[in-house]
Amino acid sequence: MGVDMAAAQSVDAKALYQQHCASCHGAQRTGLMGPALLPESLERLRPAEATQVIAQGRPATQMPAFADQLGAAGVAALAAYIRTPVQPAPHWSDEEIRASRTFAEAPKDEPAQPLWHADPMNLFVVVEGGDHHVSLVDGDRFEVIARFASRFALHGGPKFSPDGRYVYFGSRDGWITKYDLWRLRVVAEVRAGLNMRNVAVSSDGRWVMAANYLPHTLALFDADLHLRQTYSAATLDGKTSSRVSAVYDAAPRKSFVVALKDIPELWEISYDPKAAPIFDGYVHDYKMGEAIAKPGFLGVHRTPLEEPLDDFFFDQSYRNVLGATRPKSGDGAATAQVVNLDARRKIADLPIAGMPHLGSGITFAWNGSTVLASPNLKGGTIDVIDMKTWKPVASIPTPGPGFFLRSHEATPYAWADSMMSPTAKDTLTIIDKATLKPVATVREPGKTLAHVEFTKDGKFALASVWEQDGALVVYDAATFKEVKRLPMCKPVGKYNVWNKITRSEGTSH
Ligand code: DHE
């Protein structure tokens, strides 16, 4: 479709939007039945793709084609318009959060047992991004137990209740869905924000915390998604606010740890009802819990940093946060650091060129110490760092840069993808955790092969053929032979209930 830019500029795109788009995407572009169309939500959609979707619609969704109605100029004008910020900026108040909540009462006398026959601890939750569905897979027989529609664009690892019965999904548009894996039904939903990063569930199962880019908030819910309170992600004087990079549960500390993207602070919010008062001078803004009014409980404890963090994860003790700041420009260098949560300060620089993605790395025992291994986007290698000295011990070559490295306590191997490499995206590299050397590869020629997760016993590795007509491929983790494959629609990630709720060292938490 040829576009006359002068013609596109003369179109009243705002009026076109209200006429054709607002009923599904919301008058404020914050989403209704259709997804939000805000600059923050569209970062990952290439301009050409946006134009094509407006012109030709999106198959298997309710998005119709507008090319005939609007012509090339109208389509181009709309594609440009949805990239502009909404003025005034859309808000999402506590009242709006509360009003968005839905809850489905459990059927009377519902038995507390699965509707299906399989080991509930060896269940895989597979997020199929291609058509926004979730499949539940029996991790012993490798059969699909159930498949259901999800919210648009789930992102990140779903989080489980401590008993593994419930799972919480987070969508980029801010929706949290609590799903009962045993009874196969949605329990509750709430919209925590307009553009959300991720959710964390407390280790006692009582709290769910959401990290938002838009608005600049954290939102805290009880286990059934009643809003408890929101936290403004701002400096103590309230003058500067920030997008929230991510929130994670630090189970042994009974706290949530929060990274802020635009403010050099790391936050810790204790959900320990016995949380002690905090006197270090950085905490003045905690809120008293109503039920247990102890200072510190649900209060914000700030650790000042030299620069904001984009990504982080913990060591196995959860005393140290390993954080990375992405380069501000394409050719700049990422920096990484270790922040000790007890000392409340940076204790070391991390000698890696940048953790490419949250939850990408793993830890394991090596040579009498514990090492951290993380894919290094720059070099296409796996950086291995001794967690006692924080010094590099090895740099393991892979055929190209990748996103995820995964292992399991019961296997001697770690599996890395190279999904960012145009030539090696189809290859998984299998690394011996004792010698720190690659020992084998498995391939899916010409396709993207990525994101491994192990069965509960570590005997099988499941990987994604990350394509629209993709698959979940099951490999024997000792022989690396394929044992089964299940067709799936772009299975972006898979999560094993047991490995997640026991916080296996070989996967993300
Ligand atoms: Fe992710 C997890 C952020 C791009 C697939 N990603 C996460 C988490 C965050 C995050 C904060 C942790 C959530 C959690 O588990 O609690 N991701 C980001 C980014 O900032 C980045 C680089 C850019 C962005 O668009 O936000 C990004 N992520 C991607 C992708 O391009 C991936 C490969 C494809 C996609 O679907 O977007 C991708 N992200 C994933 C997956 C996880 C994830 C599969 C969960 C990994 C796990 O095993 O836990």
PDB file of N, CA, C and O and ligand atoms in Angstrom, residues 44 155-157 159 172 197-199 245-246 248 326 357-358 403-404 406 419 451 466 492 495 508, ligand 1:
ATOM      1  N   ARG A  44       7.258  -3.021  21.365  1.00  0.00           N
ATOM      2  CA  ARG A  44       7.746  -4.239  20.733  1.00  0.00           C
ATOM      3  C   ARG A  44       7.124  -4.504  19.362  1.00  0.00           C
ATOM      4  O   ARG A  44       7.432  -5.498  18.719  1.00  0.00           O
ATOM      5  N   HIS A 155       3.429 -11.871  29.719  1.00  0.00           N
ATOM      6  CA  HIS A 155       4.893 -11.780  29.624  1.00  0.00           C
ATOM      7  C   HIS A 155       5.520 -12.153  30.950  1.00  0.00           C
ATOM      8  O   HIS A 155       5.016 -11.804  32.001  1.00  0.00           O
ATOM      9  N   GLY A 156       6.633 -12.851  30.863  1.00  0.00           N
ATOM     10  CA  GLY A 156       7.352 -13.231  32.080  1.00  0.00           C
ATOM     11  C   GLY A 156       6.799 -14.506  32.662  1.00  0.00           C
ATOM     12  O   GLY A 156       5.813 -15.066  32.192  1.00  0.00           O
ATOM     13  N   GLY A 157       7.492 -14.957  33.685  1.00  0.00           N
ATOM     14  CA  GLY A 157       7.102 -16.222  34.300  1.00  0.00           C
ATOM     15  C   GLY A 157       5.832 -16.068  35.107  1.00  0.00           C
ATOM     16  O   GLY A 157       5.728 -15.160  35.917  1.00  0.00           O
ATOM     17  N   LYS A 159       3.493 -16.922  38.218  1.00  0.00           N
ATOM     18  CA  LYS A 159       3.930 -17.185  39.593  1.00  0.00           C
ATOM     19  C   LYS A 159       2.910 -18.092  40.270  1.00  0.00           C
ATOM     20  O   LYS A 159       1.705 -17.973  40.026  1.00  0.00           O
ATOM     21  N   ARG A 172       1.110  -7.758  29.679  1.00  0.00           N
ATOM     22  CA  ARG A 172       1.771  -6.466  29.470  1.00  0.00           C
ATOM     23  C   ARG A 172       0.790  -5.317  29.680  1.00  0.00           C
ATOM     24  O   ARG A 172       1.191  -4.229  30.057  1.00  0.00           O
ATOM     25  N   ARG A 197       5.112  -4.682  34.199  1.00  0.00           N
ATOM     26  CA  ARG A 197       6.339  -5.442  33.945  1.00  0.00           C
ATOM     27  C   ARG A 197       6.198  -6.885  34.386  1.00  0.00           C
ATOM     28  O   ARG A 197       6.445  -7.807  33.642  1.00  0.00           O
ATOM     29  N   ASN A 198       5.859  -7.065  35.663  1.00  0.00           N
ATOM     30  CA  ASN A 198       5.750  -8.453  36.135  1.00  0.00           C
ATOM     31  C   ASN A 198       5.022  -8.493  37.466  1.00  0.00           C
ATOM     32  O   ASN A 198       4.657  -7.441  38.020  1.00  0.00           O
ATOM     33  N   VAL A 199       4.778  -9.703  37.952  1.00  0.00           N
ATOM     34  CA  VAL A 199       4.148  -9.875  39.265  1.00  0.00           C
ATOM     35  C   VAL A 199       5.009 -10.817  40.105  1.00  0.00           C
ATOM     36  O   VAL A 199       5.771 -11.620  39.576  1.00  0.00           O
ATOM     37  N   SER A 245      11.108  -1.411  37.238  1.00  0.00           N
ATOM     38  CA  SER A 245      11.698  -2.414  36.337  1.00  0.00           C
ATOM     39  C   SER A 245      11.136  -3.808  36.606  1.00  0.00           C
ATOM     40  O   SER A 245      10.769  -4.526  35.680  1.00  0.00           O
ATOM     41  N   ALA A 246      11.099  -4.194  37.873  1.00  0.00           N
ATOM     42  CA  ALA A 246      10.615  -5.543  38.202  1.00  0.00           C
ATOM     43  C   ALA A 246      10.504  -5.710  39.703  1.00  0.00           C
ATOM     44  O   ALA A 246      11.140  -4.993  40.468  1.00  0.00           O
ATOM     45  N   TYR A 248      10.488  -8.950  42.663  1.00  0.00           N
ATOM     46  CA  TYR A 248      10.662 -10.384  42.912  1.00  0.00           C
ATOM     47  C   TYR A 248      10.422 -10.677  44.378  1.00  0.00           C
ATOM     48  O   TYR A 248      10.624  -9.812  45.239  1.00  0.00           O
ATOM     49  N   ARG A 326      21.221  -1.665  31.743  1.00  0.00           N
ATOM     50  CA  ARG A 326      21.445  -1.810  30.300  1.00  0.00           C
ATOM     51  C   ARG A 326      22.112  -0.563  29.751  1.00  0.00           C
ATOM     52  O   ARG A 326      21.914   0.531  30.288  1.00  0.00           O
ATOM     53  N   HIS A 357      18.699 -10.287  30.117  1.00  0.00           N
ATOM     54  CA  HIS A 357      17.278 -10.421  30.343  1.00  0.00           C
ATOM     55  C   HIS A 357      17.047 -10.958  31.732  1.00  0.00           C
ATOM     56  O   HIS A 357      17.803 -11.791  32.216  1.00  0.00           O
ATOM     57  N   LEU A 358      15.993 -10.519  32.368  1.00  0.00           N
ATOM     58  CA  LEU A 358      15.713 -10.997  33.722  1.00  0.00           C
ATOM     59  C   LEU A 358      15.504 -12.497  33.736  1.00  0.00           C
ATOM     60  O   LEU A 358      14.919 -13.064  32.831  1.00  0.00           O
ATOM     61  N   PHE A 403      19.050 -15.837  25.097  1.00  0.00           N
ATOM     62  CA  PHE A 403      18.302 -15.243  26.211  1.00  0.00           C
ATOM     63  C   PHE A 403      18.409 -16.060  27.488  1.00  0.00           C
ATOM     64  O   PHE A 403      18.523 -15.515  28.572  1.00  0.00           O
ATOM     65  N   PHE A 404      18.291 -17.381  27.374  1.00  0.00           N
ATOM     66  CA  PHE A 404      18.068 -18.169  28.592  1.00  0.00           C
ATOM     67  C   PHE A 404      19.089 -19.298  28.756  1.00  0.00           C
ATOM     68  O   PHE A 404      19.493 -19.929  27.787  1.00  0.00           O
ATOM     69  N   ARG A 406      19.395 -22.714  31.355  1.00  0.00           N
ATOM     70  CA  ARG A 406      18.597 -23.464  32.320  1.00  0.00           C
ATOM     71  C   ARG A 406      19.288 -24.769  32.697  1.00  0.00           C
ATOM     72  O   ARG A 406      19.999 -25.372  31.872  1.00  0.00           O
ATOM     73  N   MET A 419      19.066 -17.642  20.726  1.00  0.00           N
ATOM     74  CA  MET A 419      17.921 -17.170  19.947  1.00  0.00           C
ATOM     75  C   MET A 419      18.088 -15.780  19.346  1.00  0.00           C
ATOM     76  O   MET A 419      17.340 -15.398  18.470  1.00  0.00           O
ATOM     77  N   HIS A 451      14.400 -21.440  25.309  1.00  0.00           N
ATOM     78  CA  HIS A 451      13.734 -21.533  26.612  1.00  0.00           C
ATOM     79  C   HIS A 451      13.490 -22.972  27.060  1.00  0.00           C
ATOM     80  O   HIS A 451      12.465 -23.575  26.753  1.00  0.00           O
ATOM     81  N   TRP A 466      10.008 -21.883  18.727  1.00  0.00           N
ATOM     82  CA  TRP A 466       9.392 -20.590  18.996  1.00  0.00           C
ATOM     83  C   TRP A 466       8.834 -20.012  17.694  1.00  0.00           C
ATOM     84  O   TRP A 466       9.293 -18.985  17.213  1.00  0.00           O
ATOM     85  N   VAL A 492       6.180 -19.412  24.096  1.00  0.00           N
ATOM     86  CA  VAL A 492       7.282 -18.536  24.530  1.00  0.00           C
ATOM     87  C   VAL A 492       7.963 -19.036  25.804  1.00  0.00           C
ATOM     88  O   VAL A 492       9.162 -18.926  25.969  1.00  0.00           O
ATOM     89  N   TYR A 495       6.825 -23.561  32.438  1.00  0.00           N
ATOM     90  CA  TYR A 495       7.147 -23.415  33.849  1.00  0.00           C
ATOM     91  C   TYR A 495       6.695 -24.670  34.578  1.00  0.00           C
ATOM     92  O   TYR A 495       5.514 -25.040  34.511  1.00  0.00           O
ATOM     93  N   SER A 508      14.362 -19.850  36.790  1.00  0.00           N
ATOM     94  CA  SER A 508      14.007 -18.538  37.337  1.00  0.00           C
ATOM     95  C   SER A 508      12.920 -18.712  38.394  1.00  0.00           C
ATOM     96  O   SER A 508      12.225 -19.718  38.414  1.00  0.00           O
TER      97      SER A 508
HETATM   98 FE1  DHE B   1      11.074 -10.795  28.919  1.00  0.00          FE
HETATM   99  C1  DHE B   1      10.620 -12.671  31.750  1.00  0.00           C
HETATM  100  C2  DHE B   1      11.479  -8.014  30.830  1.00  0.00           C
HETATM  101  C3  DHE B   1      11.946  -9.038  26.143  1.00  0.00           C
HETATM  102  C4  DHE B   1      10.354 -13.510  26.975  1.00  0.00           C
HETATM  103  N1  DHE B   1      11.056 -10.410  30.902  1.00  0.00           N
HETATM  104  C5  DHE B   1      10.791 -11.317  31.903  1.00  0.00           C
HETATM  105  C6  DHE B   1      10.746 -10.625  33.148  1.00  0.00           C
HETATM  106  C7  DHE B   1      10.894  -9.285  32.889  1.00  0.00           C
HETATM  107  C8  DHE B   1      11.162  -9.170  31.485  1.00  0.00           C
HETATM  108  C9  DHE B   1      10.802  -8.134  33.864  1.00  0.00           C
HETATM  109  C10 DHE B   1      10.602 -11.265  34.503  1.00  0.00           C
HETATM  110  C11 DHE B   1       9.190 -11.486  34.786  1.00  0.00           C
HETATM  111  C12 DHE B   1       9.029 -12.513  35.852  1.00  0.00           C
HETATM  112  O1  DHE B   1       9.226 -13.684  35.562  1.00  0.00           O
HETATM  113  O2  DHE B   1       8.690 -12.139  36.954  1.00  0.00           O
HETATM  114  N2  DHE B   1      11.650  -8.860  28.546  1.00  0.00           N
HETATM  115  C13 DHE B   1      11.830  -7.916  29.485  1.00  0.00           C
HETATM  116  C14 DHE B   1      12.400  -6.735  28.900  1.00  0.00           C
HETATM  117  O3  DHE B   1      12.694  -5.655  29.495  1.00  0.00           O
HETATM  118  C15 DHE B   1      12.632  -7.005  27.479  1.00  0.00           C
HETATM  119  C16 DHE B   1      14.139  -7.053  27.157  1.00  0.00           C
HETATM  120  C17 DHE B   1      12.003  -5.937  26.586  1.00  0.00           C
HETATM  121  C18 DHE B   1      10.527  -5.853  26.735  1.00  0.00           C
HETATM  122  O4  DHE B   1       9.867  -5.919  25.725  1.00  0.00           O
HETATM  123  O5  DHE B   1      10.000  -5.754  27.837  1.00  0.00           O
HETATM  124  C19 DHE B   1      12.037  -8.391  27.340  1.00  0.00           C
HETATM  125  N3  DHE B   1      11.121 -11.196  26.914  1.00  0.00           N
HETATM  126  C20 DHE B   1      11.515 -10.342  25.968  1.00  0.00           C
HETATM  127  C21 DHE B   1      11.459 -10.950  24.662  1.00  0.00           C
HETATM  128  O6  DHE B   1      11.750 -10.418  23.561  1.00  0.00           O
HETATM  129  C22 DHE B   1      11.041 -12.354  24.850  1.00  0.00           C
HETATM  130  C23 DHE B   1      12.202 -13.265  24.434  1.00  0.00           C
HETATM  131  C24 DHE B   1       9.819 -12.702  24.007  1.00  0.00           C
HETATM  132  C25 DHE B   1       8.539 -12.113  24.473  1.00  0.00           C
HETATM  133  O7  DHE B   1       7.567 -12.852  24.515  1.00  0.00           O
HETATM  134  O8  DHE B   1       8.489 -10.929  24.807  1.00  0.00           O
HETATM  135  C26 DHE B   1      10.802 -12.389  26.337  1.00  0.00           C
HETATM  136  N4  DHE B   1      10.553 -12.739  29.284  1.00  0.00           N
HETATM  137  C27 DHE B   1      10.331 -13.698  28.340  1.00  0.00           C
HETATM  138  C28 DHE B   1      10.093 -14.965  28.999  1.00  0.00           C
HETATM  139  C29 DHE B   1      10.192 -14.722  30.378  1.00  0.00           C
HETATM  140  C30 DHE B   1      10.475 -13.318  30.531  1.00  0.00           C
HETATM  141  C31 DHE B   1       9.819 -16.289  28.292  1.00  0.00           C
HETATM  142  C32 DHE B   1      10.060 -15.727  31.501  1.00  0.00           C
HETATM  143  C33 DHE B   1      11.354 -16.442  31.655  1.00  0.00           C
HETATM  144  C34 DHE B   1      11.349 -17.485  32.737  1.00  0.00           C
HETATM  145  O9  DHE B   1      11.669 -18.635  32.434  1.00  0.00           O
HETATM  146  O10 DHE B   1      11.041 -17.152  33.883  1.00  0.00           O
END
